Coordinates of C-alpha atoms in Angstrom, one line a residue:
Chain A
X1183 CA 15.9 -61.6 0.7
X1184 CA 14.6 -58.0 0.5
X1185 CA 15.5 -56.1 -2.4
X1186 CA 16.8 -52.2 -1.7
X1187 CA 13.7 -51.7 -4.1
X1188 CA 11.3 -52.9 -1.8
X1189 CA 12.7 -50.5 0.8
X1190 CA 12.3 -47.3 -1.6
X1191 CA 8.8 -48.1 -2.1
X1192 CA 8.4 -48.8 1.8
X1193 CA 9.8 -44.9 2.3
X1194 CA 7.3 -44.0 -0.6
X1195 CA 4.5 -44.8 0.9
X1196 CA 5.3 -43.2 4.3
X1197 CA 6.0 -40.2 2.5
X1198 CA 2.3 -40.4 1.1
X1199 CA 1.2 -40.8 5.0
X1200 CA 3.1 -37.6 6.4
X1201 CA 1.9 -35.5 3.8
X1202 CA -1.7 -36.4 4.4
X1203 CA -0.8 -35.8 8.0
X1204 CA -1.9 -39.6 9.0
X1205 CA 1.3 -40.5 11.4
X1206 CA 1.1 -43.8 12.9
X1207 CA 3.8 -46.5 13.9
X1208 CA 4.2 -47.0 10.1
X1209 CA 6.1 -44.2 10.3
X1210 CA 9.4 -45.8 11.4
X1211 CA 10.8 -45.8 7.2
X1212 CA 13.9 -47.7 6.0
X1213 CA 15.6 -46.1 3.4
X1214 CA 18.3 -48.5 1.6
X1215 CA 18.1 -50.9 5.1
X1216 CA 19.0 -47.2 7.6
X1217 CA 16.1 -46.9 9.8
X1218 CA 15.8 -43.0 9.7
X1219 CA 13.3 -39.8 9.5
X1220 CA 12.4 -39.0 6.2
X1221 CA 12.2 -35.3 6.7
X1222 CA 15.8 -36.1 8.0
X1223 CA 16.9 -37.8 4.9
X1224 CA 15.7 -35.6 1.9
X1225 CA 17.2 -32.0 3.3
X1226 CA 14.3 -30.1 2.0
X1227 CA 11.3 -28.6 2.8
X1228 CA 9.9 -31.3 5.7
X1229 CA 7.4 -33.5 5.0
X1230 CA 6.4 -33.8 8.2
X1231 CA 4.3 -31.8 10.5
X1232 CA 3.9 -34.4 13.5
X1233 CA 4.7 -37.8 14.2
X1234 CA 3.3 -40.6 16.9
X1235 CA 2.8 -44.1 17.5
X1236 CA 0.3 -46.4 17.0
X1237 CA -3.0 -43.4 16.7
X1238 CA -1.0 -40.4 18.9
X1239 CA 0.2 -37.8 17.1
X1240 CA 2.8 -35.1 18.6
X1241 CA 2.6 -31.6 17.7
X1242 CA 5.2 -28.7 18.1
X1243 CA 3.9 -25.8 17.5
X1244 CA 5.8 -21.7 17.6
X1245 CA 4.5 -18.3 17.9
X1246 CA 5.9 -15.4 19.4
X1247 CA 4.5 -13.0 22.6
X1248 CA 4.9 -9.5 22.0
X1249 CA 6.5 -7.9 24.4
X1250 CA 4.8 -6.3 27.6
X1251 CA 1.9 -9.4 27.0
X1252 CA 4.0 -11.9 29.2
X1253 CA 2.6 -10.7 32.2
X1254 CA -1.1 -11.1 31.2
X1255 CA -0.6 -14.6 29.0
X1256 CA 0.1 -15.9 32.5
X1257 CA -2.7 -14.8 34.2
X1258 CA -4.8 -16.2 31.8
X1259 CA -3.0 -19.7 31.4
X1260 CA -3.2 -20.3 35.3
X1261 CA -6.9 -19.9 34.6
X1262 CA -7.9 -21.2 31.3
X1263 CA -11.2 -21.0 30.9
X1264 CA -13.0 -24.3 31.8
X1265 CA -15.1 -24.7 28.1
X1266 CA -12.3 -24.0 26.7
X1267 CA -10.5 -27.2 28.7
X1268 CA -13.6 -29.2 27.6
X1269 CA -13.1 -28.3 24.1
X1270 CA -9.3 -29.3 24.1
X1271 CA -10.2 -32.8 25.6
X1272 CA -13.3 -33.3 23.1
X1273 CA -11.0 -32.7 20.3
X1274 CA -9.0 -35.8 21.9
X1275 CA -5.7 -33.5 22.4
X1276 CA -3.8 -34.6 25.6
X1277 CA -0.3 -33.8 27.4
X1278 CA -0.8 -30.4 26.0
X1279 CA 2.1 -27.8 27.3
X1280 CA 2.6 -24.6 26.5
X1281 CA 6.5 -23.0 27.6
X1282 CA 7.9 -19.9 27.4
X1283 CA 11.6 -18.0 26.9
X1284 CA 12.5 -14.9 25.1
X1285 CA 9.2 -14.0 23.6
X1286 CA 8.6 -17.1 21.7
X1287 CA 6.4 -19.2 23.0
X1288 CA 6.4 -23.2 22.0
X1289 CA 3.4 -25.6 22.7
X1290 CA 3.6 -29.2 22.4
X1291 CA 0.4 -31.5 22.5
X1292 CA -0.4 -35.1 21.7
X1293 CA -3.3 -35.9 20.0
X1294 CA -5.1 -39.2 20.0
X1295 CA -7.9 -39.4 17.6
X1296 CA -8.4 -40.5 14.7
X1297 CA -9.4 -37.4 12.1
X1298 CA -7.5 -34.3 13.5
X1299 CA -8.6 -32.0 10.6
X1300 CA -12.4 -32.8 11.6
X1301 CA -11.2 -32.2 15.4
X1302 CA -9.4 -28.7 14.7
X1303 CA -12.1 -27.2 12.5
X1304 CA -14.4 -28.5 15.6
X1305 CA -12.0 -26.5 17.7
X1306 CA -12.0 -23.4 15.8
X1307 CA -15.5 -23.5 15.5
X1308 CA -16.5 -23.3 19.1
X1309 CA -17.7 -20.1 19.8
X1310 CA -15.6 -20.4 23.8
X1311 CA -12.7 -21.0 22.0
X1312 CA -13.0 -18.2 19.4
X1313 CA -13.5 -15.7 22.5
X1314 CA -10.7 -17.3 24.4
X1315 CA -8.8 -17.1 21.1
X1316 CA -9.7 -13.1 20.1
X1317 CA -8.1 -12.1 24.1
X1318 CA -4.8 -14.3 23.2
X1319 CA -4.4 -13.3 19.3
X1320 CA -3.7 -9.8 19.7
X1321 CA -0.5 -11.0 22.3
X1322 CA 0.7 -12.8 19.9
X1323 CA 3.0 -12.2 16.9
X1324 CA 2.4 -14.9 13.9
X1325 CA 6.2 -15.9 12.4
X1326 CA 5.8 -14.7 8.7
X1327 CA 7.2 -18.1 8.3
X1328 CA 4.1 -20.2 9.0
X1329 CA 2.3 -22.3 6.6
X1330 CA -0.9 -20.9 5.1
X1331 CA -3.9 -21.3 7.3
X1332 CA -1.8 -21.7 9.9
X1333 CA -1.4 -19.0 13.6
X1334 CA 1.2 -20.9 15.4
X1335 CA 3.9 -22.3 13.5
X1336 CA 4.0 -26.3 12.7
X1337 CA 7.4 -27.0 13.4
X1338 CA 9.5 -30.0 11.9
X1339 CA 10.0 -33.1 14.6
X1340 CA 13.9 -33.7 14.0
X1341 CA 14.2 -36.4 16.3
X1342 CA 11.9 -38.8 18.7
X1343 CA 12.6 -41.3 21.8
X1344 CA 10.2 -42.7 23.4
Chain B
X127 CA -12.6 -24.1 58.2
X128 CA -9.0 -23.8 56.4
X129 CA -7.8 -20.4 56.9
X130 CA -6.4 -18.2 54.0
X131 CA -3.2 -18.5 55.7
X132 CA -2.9 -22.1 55.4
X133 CA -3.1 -21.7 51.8
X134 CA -0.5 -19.1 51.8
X135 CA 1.5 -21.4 53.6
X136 CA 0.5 -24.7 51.2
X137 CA 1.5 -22.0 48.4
X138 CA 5.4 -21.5 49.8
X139 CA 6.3 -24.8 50.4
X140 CA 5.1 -25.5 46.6
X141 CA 7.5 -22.4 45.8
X142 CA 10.5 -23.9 48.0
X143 CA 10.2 -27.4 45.7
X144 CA 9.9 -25.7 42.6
X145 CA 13.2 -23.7 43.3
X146 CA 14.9 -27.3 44.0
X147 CA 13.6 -28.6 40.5
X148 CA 11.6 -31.5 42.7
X149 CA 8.4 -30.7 40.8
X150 CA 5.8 -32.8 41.7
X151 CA 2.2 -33.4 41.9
X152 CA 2.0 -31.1 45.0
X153 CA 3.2 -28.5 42.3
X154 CA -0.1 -28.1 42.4
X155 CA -0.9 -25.0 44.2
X156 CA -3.6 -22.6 45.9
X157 CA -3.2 -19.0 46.5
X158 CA -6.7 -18.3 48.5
X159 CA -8.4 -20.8 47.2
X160 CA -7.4 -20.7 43.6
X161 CA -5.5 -23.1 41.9
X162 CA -3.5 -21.6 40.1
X163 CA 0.7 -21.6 38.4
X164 CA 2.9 -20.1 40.8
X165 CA 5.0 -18.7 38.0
X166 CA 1.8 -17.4 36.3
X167 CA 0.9 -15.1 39.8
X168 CA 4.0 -13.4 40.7
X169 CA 4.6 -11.7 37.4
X170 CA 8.3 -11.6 38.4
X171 CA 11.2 -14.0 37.5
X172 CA 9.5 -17.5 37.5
X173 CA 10.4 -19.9 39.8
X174 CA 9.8 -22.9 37.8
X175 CA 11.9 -25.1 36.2
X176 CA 9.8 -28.0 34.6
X177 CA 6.3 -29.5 36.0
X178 CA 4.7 -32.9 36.2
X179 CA 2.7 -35.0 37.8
X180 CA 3.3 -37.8 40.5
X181 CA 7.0 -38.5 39.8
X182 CA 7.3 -36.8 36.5
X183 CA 8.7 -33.8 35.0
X184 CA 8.4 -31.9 32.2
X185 CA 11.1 -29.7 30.7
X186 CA 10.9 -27.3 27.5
X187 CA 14.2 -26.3 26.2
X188 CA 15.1 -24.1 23.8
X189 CA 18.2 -23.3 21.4
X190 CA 19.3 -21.8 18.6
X191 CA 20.7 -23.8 15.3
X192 CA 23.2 -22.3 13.3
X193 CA 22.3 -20.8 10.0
X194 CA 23.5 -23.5 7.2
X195 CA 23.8 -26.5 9.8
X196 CA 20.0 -27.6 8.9
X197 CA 21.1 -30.5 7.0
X198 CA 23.7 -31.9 9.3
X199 CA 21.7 -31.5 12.3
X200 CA 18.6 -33.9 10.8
X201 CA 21.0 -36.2 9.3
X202 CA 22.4 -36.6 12.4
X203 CA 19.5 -36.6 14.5
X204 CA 18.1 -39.5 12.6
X205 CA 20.6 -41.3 13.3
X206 CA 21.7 -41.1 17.0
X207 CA 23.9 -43.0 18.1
X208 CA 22.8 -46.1 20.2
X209 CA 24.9 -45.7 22.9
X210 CA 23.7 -42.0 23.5
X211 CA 20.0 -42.9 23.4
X212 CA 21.1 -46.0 25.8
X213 CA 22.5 -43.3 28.3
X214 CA 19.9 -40.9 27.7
X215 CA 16.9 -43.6 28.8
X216 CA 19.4 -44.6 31.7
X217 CA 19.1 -41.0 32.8
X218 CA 15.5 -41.5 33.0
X219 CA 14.2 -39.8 30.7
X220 CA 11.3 -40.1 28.0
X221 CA 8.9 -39.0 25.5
X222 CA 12.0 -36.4 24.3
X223 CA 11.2 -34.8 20.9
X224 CA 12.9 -32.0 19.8
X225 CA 11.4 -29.5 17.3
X226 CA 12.9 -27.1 14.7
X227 CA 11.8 -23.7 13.1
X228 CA 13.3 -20.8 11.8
X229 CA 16.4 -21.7 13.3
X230 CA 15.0 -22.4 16.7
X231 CA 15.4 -25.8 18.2
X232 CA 12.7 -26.6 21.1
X233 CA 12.9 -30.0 23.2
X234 CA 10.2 -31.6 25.0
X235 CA 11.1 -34.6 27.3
X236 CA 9.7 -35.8 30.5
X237 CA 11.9 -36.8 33.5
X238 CA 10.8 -40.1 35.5
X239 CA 13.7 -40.9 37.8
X240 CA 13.6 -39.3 41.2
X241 CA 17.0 -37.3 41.4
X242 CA 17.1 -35.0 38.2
X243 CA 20.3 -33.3 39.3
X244 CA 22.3 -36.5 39.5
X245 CA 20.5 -38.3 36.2
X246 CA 22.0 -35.1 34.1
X247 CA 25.4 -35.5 35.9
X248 CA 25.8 -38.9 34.8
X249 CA 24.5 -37.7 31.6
X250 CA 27.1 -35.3 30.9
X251 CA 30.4 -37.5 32.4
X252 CA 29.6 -40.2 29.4
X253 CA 32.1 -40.1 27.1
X254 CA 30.1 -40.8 24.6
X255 CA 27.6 -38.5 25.0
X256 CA 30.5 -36.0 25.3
X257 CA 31.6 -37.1 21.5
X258 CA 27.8 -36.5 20.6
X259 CA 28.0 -32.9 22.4
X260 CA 31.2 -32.0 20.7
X261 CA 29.8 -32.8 17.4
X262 CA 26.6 -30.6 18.0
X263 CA 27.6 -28.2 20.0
X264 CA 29.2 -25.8 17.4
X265 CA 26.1 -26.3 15.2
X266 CA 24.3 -24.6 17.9
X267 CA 23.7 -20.9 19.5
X268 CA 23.0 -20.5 23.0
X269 CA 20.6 -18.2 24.2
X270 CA 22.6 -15.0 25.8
X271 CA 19.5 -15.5 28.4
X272 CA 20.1 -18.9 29.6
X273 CA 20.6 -19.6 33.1
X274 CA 24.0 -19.8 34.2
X275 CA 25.6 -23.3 33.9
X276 CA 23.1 -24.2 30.9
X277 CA 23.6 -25.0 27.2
X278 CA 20.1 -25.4 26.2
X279 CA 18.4 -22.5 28.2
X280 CA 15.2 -24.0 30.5
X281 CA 11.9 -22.3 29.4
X282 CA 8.9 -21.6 31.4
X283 CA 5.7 -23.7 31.8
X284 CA 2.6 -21.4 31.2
X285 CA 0.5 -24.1 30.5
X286 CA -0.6 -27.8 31.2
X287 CA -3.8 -29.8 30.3
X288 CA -3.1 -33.6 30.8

């Protein structure tokens, strides 16, 4: 038999994994047998900034558009520059979506590699995607909520099916 | 040669699904040769619902949480019950995450069935998905924006990269 023990530790060390924003299946946690989310369980500030399965990793991500830019942060997403594309794909983010509604705009992306610190800080190093970036960035309206180092918003994953 | 007008042609029947919510992958459309998001050239009211590819859709939703019912709402959500997950993949759908910031809740699923309108009927006459609404529902804040009928208000697709 399993002691509850062993399932505290279990939850303790994918605690250690969310923080260091390495998701994986052994994110699934048991906490006292209850098959749960952690940033679920402990009511406070989340842990979490994206979960996946197996090496995917999903992102939800907030900003807001200011108002009158809705018009022209169309145009440009029906044409997104192609090295900027490129860049996204290199950086091994797929099913990437970005929707709109009342001036806040939400993306969602999945990303599949293995070191996504090392593929963001690729990203933001691209000189494409910094010129893409300076035309979108003064649309845009950072929530004074957002984690240090951060433009769009990391939001909290509050539930999953797959 | 394919005429312009062809393409203006190939770009209203796109239109004419999109109003019916049967995205698909002729979503896909050309206005004069350039592929483009019908919703990101008119400039006016989009026509788009959700988008996809082959026999998939995409929705974003978006909602507001009640101040204070934080807590409730991940403890709950890490928990669903079984029989409202059951009915949910019944209804066809997947890869569902929803998303929470500053009191915004945002949902990401994709739809894989082939009649949308009747999956979310049969969605909303199980009783025990009722139950589940009638416990969330007062946690939550529709948007005064949301398209008549809705509870969760349907945002706009600006964006997709596979």
């Amino acid at each position: 038999m399993v002691s509850p023990h062993a399932r505290v530790w279990k939850l303790a060390i994918t605690s250690n994994k969310k923080r260091s924003n390495q998701c994986g299946v052994r994110l699934t946690c048991y906490y006292f047998g209850v098959k749960s989310n952690l940033s679920a369980q402990n009511g406070t500030e989340p842990l979490i900034a994206a979960c996946g399965d197996g090496d995917m990793q999903r992102f939800g991500m907030m900003i807001r558009l200011k108002p009158g830019s809705e018009v022209s942060y169309r145009q440009y997403h029906a044409a997104v520059w192609p090295e900027v594309l490129q860049k996204i794909r290199e950086c091994n983010i797929e099913n990437y979506s970005i929707f709109f509604k009342d001036n806040i705009l939400f993306s969602y992306f999945e990303y599949r590699g293995s070191d996504v610190e090392s593929d963001f800080k690729k990203m933001a190093a691209d000189p494409k995607t910094q010129e893409w970036w300076s035309i979108m960035e003064p649309m845009q309206e950072p929530l004074p909520t957002r984690k240090k180092g951060e433009w769009w918003a990391t939001m909290e994953e509050v539930f999953h099916l797959d």
